[in-house]
């Protein structure tokens, strides 16, 4: 099947890493069209996935735009929409991976008469998007998409609550290749030495720096933990949130935590870093659509504490495969960190249970994701209703 994938970003966010995985089986015949040049193009090229930068004009639709601004700005997309429609004639379907890609893909699908698939990786709620942008996304998906693939039940529910059609949606979880997360403990010694964390209790946080990802919650929680608990913050501000990064540095200085918090910036060696941590913390204060880092930590056999909102509650069973805490609750987070620190055998047991459950169910394996998406696309091309094998 020949697929034209579309993604608005040039950065390596979770949506882009997931799309690179989705596109792998189609690499001989697909094209990933992106709306800006950067590291995402390089990653796709590294995986031998055909990629084309379709425009170098910045796209001006913001998460909090109002209706007039959004529609006005859509006009500036006309050349891009025309280009995508022309390219789409050589493909069987258009597969939009982000919201701006949906705007472009919907109109291009209409012009080229190619079916549209929307892979929904956002929770369409007021926490994340203006009312206008939610309405535009839902209207375009309802009107133009033949299939909406939601990356969690929470994402699907938010779409339907915002007015999205339930008959065109299916849930497909992100998938991972477990072999990429198998790290020999002996290979970690050097990394720990480089980071100076050999003799410390280390809590890892892996995410772009963004207020809703809640790195500030972890920093504050450290003040309620034993003094040998330290944190590594892995990630950069990806989408213009540099002010938040500055605030975090200030917070660390104000709390006198300079020796206990390290900012590592964006890293590609996520698996060894996670395996070097005693605990991985996920601290989003708004509902997380999926939370790739949680499954990645489980595959690395690191215990996880996560904020219980959105898709996260579908990934973690509290006190069995990790711990769930109330989003934004500093004390509760500190209590779990302290518990894991004092009871390393319990933390190891929970991490083992999580890893085993992933192995037994295969639910978050990339092979399962590929199989489900292939089935849905096959049904779409045959014109039969969307459904997945139980
Ligand atoms: N990540 C990375 N390098 C970093 C920080 C994060 O490669 O420095 C990866 C992380 O391993 C995960 C993805 O970025 O695979 C983030 O996905 P998630 O679903 O957690 O959040 P999103 O970016 O989609 O909001």
XYZ file of C-alpha atoms and ligand atoms in Angstrom:
415
model
C 0.000 0.000 0.000
C 1.354 3.424 -0.957
C 0.932 5.920 1.869
C 1.598 9.646 1.987
C 2.287 10.393 5.664
C 2.124 14.027 6.789
C 3.616 15.575 9.944
C 4.020 19.248 10.766
C 7.162 18.968 12.865
C 10.880 18.900 12.271
C 11.593 17.966 15.913
C 11.769 14.603 17.672
C 8.639 14.663 19.812
C 6.706 11.552 20.753
C 4.386 11.911 17.718
C 7.326 11.945 15.331
C 9.150 9.019 16.994
C 5.905 7.053 16.831
C 5.343 7.934 13.174
C 8.856 6.773 12.259
C 7.905 3.404 13.778
C 4.514 3.272 12.010
C 6.082 4.044 8.614
C 8.757 1.298 8.762
C 6.758 -1.492 7.032
C 5.745 0.915 4.221
C 9.207 2.331 3.557
C 9.548 0.844 0.054
C 6.501 2.739 -1.225
C 5.665 5.565 1.167
C 6.624 9.195 1.537
C 6.686 11.171 4.773
C 5.958 14.816 3.970
C 7.083 17.201 6.714
C 6.443 20.925 7.058
C 9.905 21.971 8.268
C 13.454 20.664 8.018
C 15.379 19.313 10.998
C 16.234 16.247 13.101
C 13.019 14.392 12.175
C 14.124 14.290 8.531
C 17.500 12.903 9.634
C 15.863 10.195 11.754
C 13.624 9.099 8.852
C 16.630 9.000 6.523
C 18.548 6.913 9.080
C 15.672 4.406 8.912
C 15.638 4.512 5.077
C 12.122 5.985 5.115
C 11.561 8.343 2.137
C 11.019 11.894 3.348
C 10.413 15.258 1.702
C 10.358 18.688 3.302
C 7.237 20.169 1.719
C 7.605 23.781 2.806
C 9.978 26.017 4.640
C 7.289 28.581 5.482
C 6.437 28.442 9.195
C 2.806 27.386 9.717
C 0.970 29.872 11.891
C -1.834 27.987 13.608
C -1.343 28.019 17.358
C -2.891 25.779 19.976
C -4.740 28.765 21.444
C -5.791 30.547 18.235
C -9.333 31.879 17.926
C -11.599 31.015 14.998
C -10.906 34.075 12.837
C -7.147 33.746 13.338
C -7.246 30.046 12.537
C -9.302 30.398 9.374
C -7.285 33.428 8.239
C -4.075 31.509 8.710
C -5.424 28.503 6.840
C -5.363 30.731 3.754
C -1.577 30.899 3.992
C -1.525 27.120 3.622
C -2.976 27.124 0.114
C 0.328 26.476 -1.739
C 1.163 23.625 0.660
C -2.313 22.079 0.315
C -2.037 22.249 -3.503
C 1.401 20.609 -3.386
C 0.210 17.817 -1.107
C -2.851 17.207 -3.305
C -0.622 16.869 -6.351
C 1.773 14.465 -4.617
C -1.181 12.474 -3.230
C -2.193 11.403 -6.752
C 0.746 8.968 -6.609
C -0.414 7.417 -3.311
C -3.346 5.306 -2.142
C -4.086 7.339 0.966
C -3.089 10.352 3.063
C -2.150 9.696 6.685
C -2.061 12.823 8.889
C -0.063 12.454 12.106
C -0.548 15.873 13.725
C -3.210 18.592 13.888
C -1.703 20.928 11.291
C -1.118 17.897 9.088
C -4.838 17.177 9.485
C -5.747 20.650 8.225
C -3.518 20.256 5.168
C -4.310 16.560 4.669
C -8.087 17.032 4.876
C -8.219 19.638 2.134
C -5.637 17.792 0.018
C -7.628 14.557 0.353
C -10.704 16.369 -0.929
C -8.797 17.786 -3.917
C -6.986 14.538 -4.762
C -9.886 12.204 -3.913
C -7.662 10.073 -1.751
C -8.949 8.692 1.579
C -7.693 10.364 4.737
C -6.509 8.658 7.913
C -5.924 10.794 10.999
C -3.625 9.380 13.675
C -4.808 11.285 16.736
C -2.056 11.676 19.308
C -3.553 14.571 21.291
C -6.187 14.804 23.974
C -8.658 17.259 22.453
C -9.607 18.904 25.726
C -9.470 22.439 27.121
C -6.246 21.495 28.968
C -4.412 21.342 25.656
C -6.314 23.235 22.914
C -8.485 26.290 22.429
C -12.180 25.629 21.790
C -11.707 26.809 18.216
C -8.861 24.454 17.463
C -10.773 21.540 18.999
C -13.797 22.364 16.855
C -11.727 22.673 13.679
C -9.946 19.356 14.334
C -13.214 17.538 15.037
C -15.012 19.114 12.089
C -12.206 18.204 9.649
C -11.881 14.663 11.021
C -15.640 14.054 10.939
C -16.041 15.473 7.459
C -12.923 14.184 5.676
C -11.352 11.248 7.566
C -12.360 7.670 6.814
C -10.471 6.484 9.875
C -9.251 8.123 13.093
C -6.637 6.067 14.935
C -6.441 7.168 18.582
C -3.281 6.332 20.540
C -5.230 5.488 23.729
C -8.776 5.041 24.970
C -8.442 8.407 26.720
C -7.551 10.114 23.436
C -10.504 8.423 21.734
C -12.932 9.431 24.523
C -11.808 13.069 24.417
C -12.313 13.085 20.631
C -15.837 11.715 20.963
C -16.632 14.083 23.834
C -15.532 16.988 21.638
C -18.059 15.867 19.014
C -15.943 13.358 17.046
C -17.610 10.412 15.296
C -17.164 7.180 17.225
C -17.881 5.009 14.138
C -14.645 6.081 12.429
C -12.331 5.702 15.441
C -10.189 2.794 16.596
C -7.620 2.627 19.399
C -4.105 1.456 18.520
C -1.449 1.797 21.212
C 2.074 2.919 20.376
C 4.436 0.012 19.913
C 8.067 -0.513 20.868
C 10.840 -2.920 19.864
C 11.838 -4.610 23.130
C 15.333 -5.480 21.883
C 16.125 -1.733 21.754
C 15.674 -1.556 25.522
C 17.778 -4.543 26.598
C 20.841 -3.054 28.260
C 23.646 -5.073 29.864
C 24.135 -3.793 33.450
C 27.927 -3.924 32.914
C 27.677 -1.349 30.106
C 26.063 1.131 32.476
C 29.076 1.651 34.731
C 30.784 4.039 32.319
C 27.619 6.061 31.723
C 26.990 6.403 35.453
C 30.578 7.483 35.959
C 30.264 10.107 33.213
C 27.164 11.481 34.897
C 28.671 11.241 38.372
C 25.712 9.233 39.671
C 27.438 6.037 40.798
C 26.629 6.357 44.477
C 23.354 8.234 44.301
C 19.722 7.316 44.244
C 18.651 8.610 40.836
C 15.168 9.550 39.687
C 14.995 10.102 35.914
C 12.582 12.375 34.074
C 12.437 11.971 30.294
C 10.471 14.552 28.386
C 10.673 17.796 26.494
C 10.755 20.696 28.956
C 7.220 22.070 28.972
C 5.050 23.382 31.823
C 2.431 20.648 31.405
C 5.070 17.912 31.555
C 5.576 19.027 35.175
C 9.338 18.854 35.674
C 8.831 21.506 38.415
C 6.764 18.981 40.386
C 9.667 16.529 40.517
C 12.121 19.279 41.501
C 9.879 20.353 44.364
C 9.314 16.743 45.423
C 13.076 16.335 45.935
C 12.887 18.752 48.881
C 10.658 16.190 50.657
C 12.917 13.207 49.867
C 16.064 11.953 51.626
C 19.055 14.145 50.763
C 20.814 11.479 48.698
C 17.950 11.399 46.180
C 18.987 13.145 42.953
C 17.309 13.730 39.601
C 18.329 13.770 35.960
C 16.082 15.760 33.628
C 16.440 14.507 30.066
C 14.945 16.649 27.308
C 14.961 20.133 25.802
C 12.193 22.665 25.313
C 11.057 21.607 21.814
C 8.156 23.913 21.049
C 9.202 27.427 22.138
C 9.087 26.785 25.882
C 12.548 28.157 26.679
C 11.110 30.395 29.437
C 9.987 27.305 31.314
C 13.502 25.846 31.022
C 14.880 29.059 32.573
C 12.281 28.874 35.362
C 13.350 25.306 36.149
C 16.993 26.342 36.472
C 15.911 29.200 38.773
C 13.766 26.844 40.846
C 16.730 24.510 41.317
C 18.948 27.424 42.420
C 16.304 28.873 44.762
C 15.825 25.499 46.446
C 19.597 24.957 46.717
C 19.356 21.736 44.706
C 22.209 22.404 42.259
C 24.082 19.294 43.410
C 20.964 17.128 43.200
C 19.516 18.018 39.779
C 21.198 17.624 36.397
C 19.785 18.920 33.119
C 21.050 16.635 30.364
C 19.277 18.259 27.386
C 17.937 16.175 24.488
C 19.500 12.694 24.341
C 19.223 9.831 21.901
C 20.541 7.219 24.353
C 17.252 6.973 26.253
C 17.437 3.238 27.033
C 20.821 3.210 28.835
C 19.896 6.395 30.663
C 16.610 4.895 31.862
C 18.375 1.697 32.870
C 20.812 3.819 34.929
C 17.963 5.275 36.983
C 16.618 3.765 40.187
C 13.180 5.122 39.358
C 11.613 6.908 36.375
C 9.108 9.664 37.166
C 6.388 10.889 34.826
C 4.815 14.067 36.192
C 2.437 15.563 33.605
C -0.081 17.909 35.193
C -2.519 17.697 32.256
C -3.837 14.396 30.876
C -1.151 12.624 28.840
C -2.459 11.156 25.555
C -0.242 8.060 25.855
C 3.127 8.544 27.620
C 5.773 6.672 25.602
C 8.361 7.126 28.349
C 6.337 4.929 30.713
C 6.454 1.859 28.462
C 10.089 2.587 27.590
C 11.014 2.620 31.297
C 9.143 -0.653 31.851
C 11.024 -2.244 28.944
C 14.290 -1.063 30.559
C 13.181 -2.797 33.770
C 13.136 0.511 35.670
C 10.318 1.097 38.151
C 7.915 3.888 37.183
C 5.864 6.428 39.096
C 3.385 8.258 36.868
C 0.701 10.937 37.051
C -2.704 9.256 36.849
C -4.497 11.053 34.021
C -5.295 10.396 30.375
C -3.805 7.337 28.676
C -1.375 6.728 31.543
C -3.982 4.823 33.569
C -4.209 2.344 30.683
C -0.467 1.677 30.953
C 0.140 1.383 34.702
C -1.632 -0.730 37.300
C -0.778 1.005 40.554
C 1.331 -0.986 43.044
C 1.546 -3.877 40.543
C 3.319 -2.585 37.439
C 4.294 0.868 38.743
C 2.810 3.576 40.923
C 0.128 6.091 40.024
C -0.025 9.432 41.837
C -2.379 12.383 41.623
C -1.143 14.821 38.933
C 0.603 17.785 40.547
C 0.684 16.204 44.018
C 4.238 16.886 45.200
C 3.899 15.081 48.541
C 2.463 11.916 47.039
C 5.259 11.814 44.466
C 7.877 12.344 47.194
C 6.318 9.536 49.250
C 6.576 7.053 46.359
C 10.174 8.084 45.646
C 11.036 7.638 49.327
C 9.273 4.269 49.469
C 11.190 2.994 46.420
C 14.432 4.305 47.894
C 13.841 2.537 51.204
C 12.488 -0.669 49.665
C 14.602 -1.403 46.584
C 13.439 -5.058 46.533
C 9.824 -3.909 46.268
C 10.699 -1.469 43.466
C 12.613 -4.225 41.621
C 9.665 -6.603 42.009
C 7.249 -4.044 40.540
C 9.631 -3.339 37.656
C 9.931 -7.083 36.921
C 6.165 -7.510 36.993
C 5.752 -4.626 34.542
C 8.362 -6.044 32.178
C 6.832 -9.528 32.347
C 3.355 -8.207 31.700
C 4.608 -6.433 28.576
C 6.235 -9.666 27.398
C 3.201 -11.830 28.077
C 0.580 -9.511 26.572
C 2.711 -8.138 23.710
C 0.241 -5.249 23.844
C 2.800 -2.493 23.415
C 5.077 -4.275 20.983
C 5.644 -2.624 17.621
C 4.719 -5.866 15.830
C 1.191 -5.629 17.355
C 0.859 -1.951 16.381
C 1.925 -2.745 12.799
C -0.494 -5.635 12.550
C -3.456 -3.551 13.832
C -2.744 -0.579 11.577
C -2.320 -2.876 8.561
C -5.687 -4.495 9.345
C -7.454 -1.124 9.668
C -5.930 0.244 6.456
C -6.831 -2.942 4.605
C -10.455 -2.626 5.775
C -10.500 1.018 4.772
C -9.275 0.269 1.239
C -11.837 -2.533 0.893
C -14.601 -0.256 2.191
C -15.486 -2.514 5.137
C -16.162 -1.078 8.643
C -13.198 -0.381 10.962
C -12.707 -3.109 13.518
C -9.804 -4.820 15.224
C -9.436 -8.475 16.168
C -10.004 -8.821 19.934
N 12.839 11.537 24.248
C 14.054 11.464 23.612
N 15.062 12.270 24.063
C 14.893 13.133 25.093
C 13.631 13.200 25.737
C 12.616 12.385 25.282
O 14.255 10.692 22.654
O 15.849 13.820 25.446
C 11.766 10.654 23.766
C 11.209 9.706 24.823
O 12.058 8.596 24.979
C 9.835 9.362 24.238
C 9.454 10.638 23.489
O 10.645 11.425 23.391
O 9.939 8.285 23.323
C 8.401 11.445 24.197
O 7.174 10.811 24.042
P 6.006 10.984 25.125
O 4.826 10.183 24.648
O 6.509 10.614 26.477
O 5.700 12.536 25.108
P 5.322 13.551 23.893
O 6.586 14.161 23.374
O 4.625 12.726 22.837
O 4.423 14.554 24.531
